[in-house]
Every structure is written in structure tokens, then in C-alpha cells.
PDB file of C-alpha atoms in Angstrom:
ATOM      1  CA  MET A 281    -113.660 -88.354 103.014  1.00 40.00           C
ATOM      2  CA  ASN A 282    -110.553 -89.490 101.240  1.00 43.00           C
ATOM      3  CA  VAL A 283    -107.854 -86.946 100.583  1.00 40.00           C
ATOM      4  CA  GLU A 284    -108.313 -85.386  97.182  1.00 46.00           C
ATOM      5  CA  THR A 285    -105.250 -85.580  95.020  1.00 51.00           C
ATOM      6  CA  THR A 286    -106.839 -83.599  92.239  1.00 68.00           C
ATOM      7  CA  THR A 287    -109.636 -81.139  92.010  1.00 86.00           C
ATOM      8  CA  LEU A 288    -111.774 -82.337  89.136  1.00 92.00           C
ATOM      9  CA  ILE A 289    -114.260 -79.507  88.710  1.00 92.00           C
ATOM     10  CA  PRO A 290    -112.004 -77.244  86.588  1.00 93.00           C
ATOM     11  CA  ALA A 291    -111.566 -80.145  84.136  1.00 93.00           C
ATOM     12  CA  VAL A 292    -115.331 -80.737  84.162  1.00 93.00           C
ATOM     13  CA  ALA A 293    -115.819 -77.046  83.376  1.00 92.00           C
ATOM     14  CA  ARG A 294    -113.665 -77.591  80.265  1.00 93.00           C
ATOM     15  CA  GLY A 295    -115.966 -80.437  79.185  1.00 91.00           C
ATOM     16  CA  ASP A 296    -113.763 -83.347  80.298  1.00 91.00           C
ATOM     17  CA  LEU A 297    -116.107 -86.365  80.491  1.00 91.00           C
ATOM     18  CA  VAL A 298    -113.506 -88.586  82.158  1.00 93.00           C
ATOM     19  CA  ALA A 299    -113.100 -86.046  84.963  1.00 92.00           C
ATOM     20  CA  PHE A 300    -116.891 -85.862  85.285  1.00 93.00           C
ATOM     21  CA  GLU A 301    -117.148 -89.648  85.572  1.00 93.00           C
ATOM     22  CA  GLU A 302    -114.417 -89.668  88.212  1.00 93.00           C
ATOM     23  CA  LEU A 303    -116.186 -86.862  90.087  1.00 93.00           C
ATOM     24  CA  TYR A 304    -119.387 -88.908  90.036  1.00 93.00           C
ATOM     25  CA  ASP A 305    -117.584 -92.019  91.256  1.00 92.00           C
ATOM     26  CA  ARG A 306    -115.899 -90.056  94.019  1.00 92.00           C
ATOM     27  CA  TYR A 307    -118.969 -88.305  95.435  1.00 93.00           C
ATOM     28  CA  SER A 308    -122.190 -89.984  94.300  1.00 93.00           C
ATOM     29  CA  SER A 309    -122.574 -92.324  97.289  1.00 92.00           C
ATOM     30  CA  THR A 310    -122.070 -89.488  99.783  1.00 92.00           C
ATOM     31  CA  LEU A 311    -124.493 -87.205  97.971  1.00 94.00           C
ATOM     32  CA  TYR A 312    -127.029 -90.023  97.631  1.00 93.00           C
ATOM     33  CA  ALA A 313    -126.896 -90.622 101.396  1.00 92.00           C
ATOM     34  CA  LEU A 314    -127.484 -86.916 102.041  1.00 92.00           C
ATOM     35  CA  LEU A 315    -130.394 -86.798  99.598  1.00 93.00           C
ATOM     36  CA  LEU A 316    -131.925 -89.945 101.048  1.00 90.00           C
ATOM     37  CA  ARG A 317    -131.769 -88.363 104.495  1.00 91.00           C
ATOM     38  CA  ILE A 318    -133.403 -85.173 103.225  1.00 89.00           C
ATOM     39  CA  LEU A 319    -136.047 -86.798 101.034  1.00 89.00           C
ATOM     40  CA  GLY A 320    -136.663 -90.095 102.807  1.00 88.00           C
ATOM     41  CA  ASN A 321    -137.395 -91.753  99.478  1.00 87.00           C
ATOM     42  CA  PRO A 322    -134.778 -93.761  97.526  1.00 90.00           C
ATOM     43  CA  GLU A 323    -136.321 -93.077  94.114  1.00 89.00           C
ATOM     44  CA  ASP A 324    -136.494 -89.330  94.706  1.00 89.00           C
ATOM     45  CA  ALA A 325    -132.957 -89.346  96.112  1.00 91.00           C
ATOM     46  CA  GLN A 326    -131.618 -91.139  93.015  1.00 92.00           C
ATOM     47  CA  GLU A 327    -133.487 -88.819  90.667  1.00 91.00           C
ATOM     48  CA  VAL A 328    -132.327 -85.679  92.468  1.00 92.00           C
ATOM     49  CA  LEU A 329    -128.757 -87.045  92.540  1.00 93.00           C
ATOM     50  CA  GLN A 330    -128.842 -87.208  88.738  1.00 92.00           C
ATOM     51  CA  GLU A 331    -130.290 -83.689  88.543  1.00 92.00           C
ATOM     52  CA  ALA A 332    -127.541 -82.441  90.856  1.00 93.00           C
ATOM     53  CA  PHE A 333    -124.804 -83.898  88.660  1.00 93.00           C
ATOM     54  CA  VAL A 334    -126.395 -82.374  85.559  1.00 92.00           C
ATOM     55  CA  LYS A 335    -126.275 -79.041  87.378  1.00 93.00           C
ATOM     56  CA  VAL A 336    -122.616 -79.664  88.292  1.00 92.00           C
ATOM     57  CA  TRP A 337    -121.861 -80.342  84.614  1.00 92.00           C
ATOM     58  CA  THR A 338    -123.572 -77.155  83.462  1.00 91.00           C
ATOM     59  CA  ASN A 339    -122.336 -74.933  86.327  1.00 91.00           C
ATOM     60  CA  ALA A 340    -118.824 -76.270  86.905  1.00 92.00           C
ATOM     61  CA  ALA A 341    -117.339 -72.990  85.671  1.00 91.00           C
ATOM     62  CA  SER A 342    -118.928 -71.193  88.645  1.00 91.00           C
ATOM     63  CA  TYR A 343    -116.854 -73.254  91.125  1.00 90.00           C
ATOM     64  CA  ASP A 344    -114.563 -71.043  93.196  1.00 88.00           C
ATOM     65  CA  ALA A 345    -112.035 -73.006  95.265  1.00 86.00           C
ATOM     66  CA  SER A 346    -111.517 -70.004  97.553  1.00 87.00           C
ATOM     67  CA  ARG A 347    -115.154 -70.312  98.724  1.00 86.00           C
ATOM     68  CA  GLY A 348    -114.922 -73.982  99.689  1.00 86.00           C
ATOM     69  CA  SER A 349    -113.809 -77.451  98.779  1.00 89.00           C
ATOM     70  CA  GLU A 350    -114.975 -79.450  95.820  1.00 91.00           C
ATOM     71  CA  ALA A 351    -117.017 -81.604  98.202  1.00 90.00           C
ATOM     72  CA  ALA A 352    -118.685 -78.536  99.714  1.00 90.00           C
ATOM     73  CA  PHE A 353    -119.595 -77.284  96.219  1.00 92.00           C
ATOM     74  CA  LEU A 354    -121.204 -80.610  95.334  1.00 94.00           C
ATOM     75  CA  ILE A 355    -122.983 -80.952  98.681  1.00 93.00           C
ATOM     76  CA  SER A 356    -124.368 -77.449  98.321  1.00 91.00           C
ATOM     77  CA  ILE A 357    -125.805 -78.228  94.883  1.00 93.00           C
ATOM     78  CA  ALA A 358    -127.239 -81.597  95.952  1.00 94.00           C
ATOM     79  CA  ARG A 359    -128.722 -80.211  99.169  1.00 93.00           C
ATOM     80  CA  SER A 360    -130.314 -77.309  97.324  1.00 91.00           C
ATOM     81  CA  ARG A 361    -131.854 -79.637  94.716  1.00 92.00           C
ATOM     82  CA  GLY A 362    -133.061 -81.968  97.470  1.00 91.00           C
ATOM     83  CA  ILE A 363    -134.730 -79.173  99.403  1.00 90.00           C
ATOM     84  CA  ASP A 364    -136.340 -77.922  96.196  1.00 88.00           C
ATOM     85  CA  ARG A 365    -137.772 -81.409  95.645  1.00 87.00           C
ATOM     86  CA  LEU A 366    -138.943 -81.618  99.254  1.00 84.00           C
ATOM     87  CA  ARG A 367    -140.733 -78.276  99.007  1.00 84.00           C
ATOM     88  CA  SER A 368    -142.237 -79.241  95.680  1.00 81.00           C
ATOM     89  CA  ARG A 369    -143.466 -82.474  97.212  1.00 75.00           C
ATOM     90  CA  ARG A 370    -144.979 -80.587 100.161  1.00 74.00           C
ATOM     91  CA  ILE A 371    -146.768 -78.132  97.880  1.00 69.00           C
ATOM     92  CA  ARG A 372    -148.088 -80.962  95.716  1.00 64.00           C
ATOM     93  CA  SER A 373    -149.200 -82.870  98.807  1.00 62.00           C
ATOM     94  CA  ASP A 374    -150.971 -79.825 100.210  1.00 60.00           C
ATOM     95  CA  ARG A 375    -152.795 -79.308  96.913  1.00 60.00           C
ATOM     96  CA  GLU A 376    -153.826 -82.949  96.725  1.00 55.00           C
ATOM     97  CA  ASN A 377    -154.975 -82.941 100.335  1.00 55.00           C
ATOM     98  CA  ASP A 378    -157.000 -79.806  99.659  1.00 52.00           C
ATOM     99  CA  ALA A 379    -158.696 -81.665  96.823  1.00 48.00           C
ATOM    100  CA  GLY A 380    -159.469 -84.552  99.173  1.00 46.00           C
ATOM    101  CA  ARG A 381    -156.925 -87.011  97.774  1.00 39.00           C
ATOM    102  CA  GLU A 382    -154.351 -88.934  99.716  1.00 37.00           C
ATOM    103  CA  ILE A 383    -150.891 -89.832  98.598  1.00 35.00           C
ATOM    104  CA  SER A 384    -149.411 -93.217  99.193  1.00 36.00           C
ATOM    105  CA  THR A 385    -145.910 -93.909  98.114  1.00 37.00           C
ATOM    106  CA  VAL A 386    -144.295 -97.298  98.066  1.00 33.00           C
ATOM    107  CA  SER A 387    -140.703 -97.616  97.013  1.00 35.00           C
ATOM    108  CA  SER A 388    -138.251-100.431  96.774  1.00 34.00           C
ATOM    109  CA  PHE A 389    -134.962 -99.302  95.373  1.00 37.00           C
ATOM    110  CA  VAL A 390    -131.654-100.919  96.168  1.00 38.00           C
ATOM    111  CA  VAL A 391    -128.333 -99.224  95.569  1.00 45.00           C
ATOM    112  CA  LYS A 392    -125.296-101.416  95.220  1.00 46.00           C
ATOM    113  CA  LYS A 393    -122.393-100.165  97.261  1.00 49.00           C
ATOM    114  CA  THR A 394    -118.920-101.510  97.708  1.00 56.00           C
ATOM    115  CA  GLY A 395    -117.241-102.076 101.038  1.00 58.00           C
ATOM    116  CA  ALA A 396    -114.967 -99.114 100.299  1.00 57.00           C
ATOM    117  CA  ASP A 397    -118.003 -96.856  99.763  1.00 53.00           C
ATOM    118  CA  ASP A 398    -119.434 -97.998 103.085  1.00 56.00           C
ATOM    119  CA  ALA A 399    -116.132 -97.392 104.867  1.00 59.00           C
ATOM    120  CA  ILE A 400    -115.745 -93.883 103.416  1.00 56.00           C
ATOM    121  CA  GLN A 401    -119.356 -93.014 104.180  1.00 59.00           C
ATOM    122  CA  SER A 402    -118.996 -94.362 107.695  1.00 64.00           C
ATOM    123  CA  GLN A 403    -115.896 -92.214 108.288  1.00 72.00           C
ATOM    124  CA  GLU A 404    -117.655 -89.154 106.905  1.00 69.00           C
ATOM    125  CA  ARG A 405    -120.737 -89.748 109.053  1.00 69.00           C
ATOM    126  CA  LYS A 406    -118.611 -90.194 112.172  1.00 76.00           C
ATOM    127  CA  ALA A 407    -116.685 -86.999 111.473  1.00 74.00           C
ATOM    128  CA  VAL A 408    -119.834 -84.958 110.846  1.00 75.00           C
ATOM    129  CA  ARG A 409    -121.667 -86.475 113.833  1.00 76.00           C
ATOM    130  CA  SER A 410    -118.685 -85.786 116.061  1.00 78.00           C
ATOM    131  CA  ALA A 411    -118.393 -82.208 114.811  1.00 79.00           C
ATOM    132  CA  LEU A 412    -122.138 -81.665 115.290  1.00 81.00           C
ATOM    133  CA  THR A 413    -122.032 -82.921 118.886  1.00 84.00           C
ATOM    134  CA  GLU A 414    -119.327 -80.371 119.655  1.00 86.00           C
ATOM    135  CA  LEU A 415    -121.606 -77.485 118.647  1.00 87.00           C
ATOM    136  CA  PRO A 416    -123.761 -75.656 121.160  1.00 89.00           C
ATOM    137  CA  GLU A 417    -127.205 -77.281 121.221  1.00 90.00           C
ATOM    138  CA  ALA A 418    -129.035 -74.308 119.680  1.00 90.00           C
ATOM    139  CA  GLN A 419    -126.645 -74.193 116.700  1.00 88.00           C
ATOM    140  CA  ARG A 420    -126.769 -77.978 116.248  1.00 88.00           C
ATOM    141  CA  ILE A 421    -130.574 -78.072 116.263  1.00 90.00           C
ATOM    142  CA  ALA A 422    -130.853 -75.240 113.721  1.00 88.00           C
ATOM    143  CA  LEU A 423    -128.388 -76.927 111.365  1.00 85.00           C
ATOM    144  CA  GLU A 424    -130.034 -80.337 111.690  1.00 83.00           C
ATOM    145  CA  LEU A 425    -133.452 -78.864 110.922  1.00 87.00           C
ATOM    146  CA  ALA A 426    -132.056 -77.147 107.831  1.00 83.00           C
ATOM    147  CA  TYR A 427    -129.873 -79.889 106.419  1.00 78.00           C
ATOM    148  CA  PHE A 428    -131.702 -83.041 107.441  1.00 79.00           C
ATOM    149  CA  ASP A 429    -135.322 -81.893 107.545  1.00 80.00           C
ATOM    150  CA  GLY A 430    -135.008 -79.429 104.660  1.00 80.00           C
ATOM    151  CA  LEU A 431    -136.519 -76.491 106.541  1.00 81.00           C
ATOM    152  CA  SER A 432    -135.790 -72.916 105.512  1.00 84.00           C
ATOM    153  CA  GLN A 433    -134.465 -70.466 108.065  1.00 84.00           C
ATOM    154  CA  SER A 434    -137.934 -68.897 108.323  1.00 86.00           C
ATOM    155  CA  GLU A 435    -139.502 -72.306 108.931  1.00 87.00           C
ATOM    156  CA  ILE A 436    -136.900 -73.081 111.607  1.00 90.00           C
ATOM    157  CA  ALA A 437    -137.568 -69.748 113.321  1.00 90.00           C
ATOM    158  CA  ALA A 438    -141.306 -70.483 113.349  1.00 91.00           C
ATOM    159  CA  LYS A 439    -140.827 -74.053 114.562  1.00 90.00           C
ATOM    160  CA  LEU A 440    -138.486 -73.015 117.390  1.00 92.00           C
ATOM    161  CA  GLY A 441    -140.343 -69.794 118.239  1.00 92.00           C
ATOM    162  CA  GLU A 442    -137.175 -67.749 117.753  1.00 90.00           C
ATOM    163  CA  PRO A 443    -136.525 -64.558 115.761  1.00 90.00           C
ATOM    164  CA  LEU A 444    -135.294 -65.137 112.208  1.00 87.00           C
ATOM    165  CA  GLY A 445    -132.125 -63.122 112.876  1.00 87.00           C
ATOM    166  CA  THR A 446    -131.269 -65.401 115.802  1.00 88.00           C
ATOM    167  CA  ILE A 447    -131.637 -68.502 113.624  1.00 89.00           C
ATOM    168  CA  LYS A 448    -129.497 -66.968 110.870  1.00 86.00           C
ATOM    169  CA  THR A 449    -126.767 -66.125 113.386  1.00 87.00           C
ATOM    170  CA  ARG A 450    -126.865 -69.597 114.949  1.00 89.00           C
ATOM    171  CA  MET A 451    -126.602 -71.266 111.571  1.00 87.00           C
ATOM    172  CA  GLN A 452    -123.795 -68.996 110.419  1.00 86.00           C
ATOM    173  CA  LEU A 453    -121.779 -69.587 113.603  1.00 87.00           C
ATOM    174  CA  GLY A 454    -122.527 -73.322 113.531  1.00 85.00           C
ATOM    175  CA  MET A 455    -121.406 -73.641 109.899  1.00 83.00           C
ATOM    176  CA  LYS A 456    -118.227 -71.732 110.640  1.00 84.00           C
ATOM    177  CA  LYS A 457    -117.423 -74.079 113.544  1.00 84.00           C
ATOM    178  CA  LEU A 458    -118.245 -77.164 111.462  1.00 79.00           C
ATOM    179  CA  ARG A 459    -116.044 -75.926 108.624  1.00 79.00           C
ATOM    180  CA  GLU A 460    -113.142 -75.443 111.050  1.00 80.00           C
ATOM    181  CA  ARG A 461    -113.614 -78.877 112.641  1.00 79.00           C
ATOM    182  CA  LEU A 462    -114.006 -80.719 109.328  1.00 74.00           C
ATOM    183  CA  ARG A 463    -111.256 -78.871 107.452  1.00 74.00           C
ATOM    184  CA  ASN A 464    -108.649 -81.471 108.474  1.00 63.00           C
ATOM    185  CA  PHE A 465    -110.949 -84.356 107.530  1.00 57.00           C
ATOM    186  CA  GLN A 466    -110.911 -83.609 103.810  1.00 52.00           C
TER     187      GLN A 466
END
């Protein structure tokens, strides 16, 4: 990720539309990529991206720089909205399957990206992938299941046949190590 010269969220919290537009320009492609990975559907990812930025606009005052970077704040909101959508989709699918209906989804959505966006995203992906490979396997797997597959900690524990407390500890330690490794990347 490029080095931030200014933190925009405090200005957004004051209602500054220009700062909000710049925040969107700075982070939308990264958040879209994350949401696409979580949801696997371009239309859902685009819709949830918009929902996430609405939430940023309305909750910008809750941003606390001492708890994490601007990017981490935005990723947290987008990831949470994406997982909510994924769970909602699963519940809807289960209900429809119970009623004997099948869902078929066809999507064709193209997002225009610039070469600079691709380069920044590529650098970010490499940094995260590298940091993930440095984690112990158990921590890496737990984090990947949570962030990329949208599973809750309880679902991860069930899937891996591990106690919930063990999964929580692995994720907490893994996130701490990732934060340390990626701190210099911002």
C-alpha cells in the first residue's frame, strides 16, 4: 500500500466530501478485491463495497488511530459487511433449498482498473501472502478460513475439529504477527 501522507477519516467525520472521495479513490480497489475474494461474486462485491463506504461515512467519528491504521479500519468494515452478506446468502440458500428450489447465479461485471491500481494491489497481495507464509500453519489456516472463506471462529473450530478457545488463540496470535510484519508496508 502506498505511504499515507494524510489520514482522511477525521476529515470525513467532519463531513468533508472531498476527503471522502479521496478515501474512496485510495482504498476502493483493495477493498473490492477483498470482497470479491470473500463473496466470489462481482455484483455482490460491488454492492457490499458501496455499503461499506456508506458505513465509513456514517461511522467515521468512531475511528481511533491508536487501534489501527486507516486501512485496517476500512478493511475491518468491508470484511464485516462481506461476511454479513455471505451469511445472509447462505441462510437464503438454505431456505430456498429446503423449499426445493435451486439458485443459479450468472454474473458478468467488469471493473475498470488502472495500471497503478494493479501495481498497488499486486504489492499489497505480495506483502500479505509473504506475511501469511511466515505464520505457523495452524495460525495461517485459521486466518485464511476467517478472512477468505468468511467463516466464524465457531465454524472454523467445527471444521478443523479444534476447541473454540484454541482457534481464538491462533487467530489472535496470527493477527498480532501479521500486524507486526505488515506495519512497515503501510
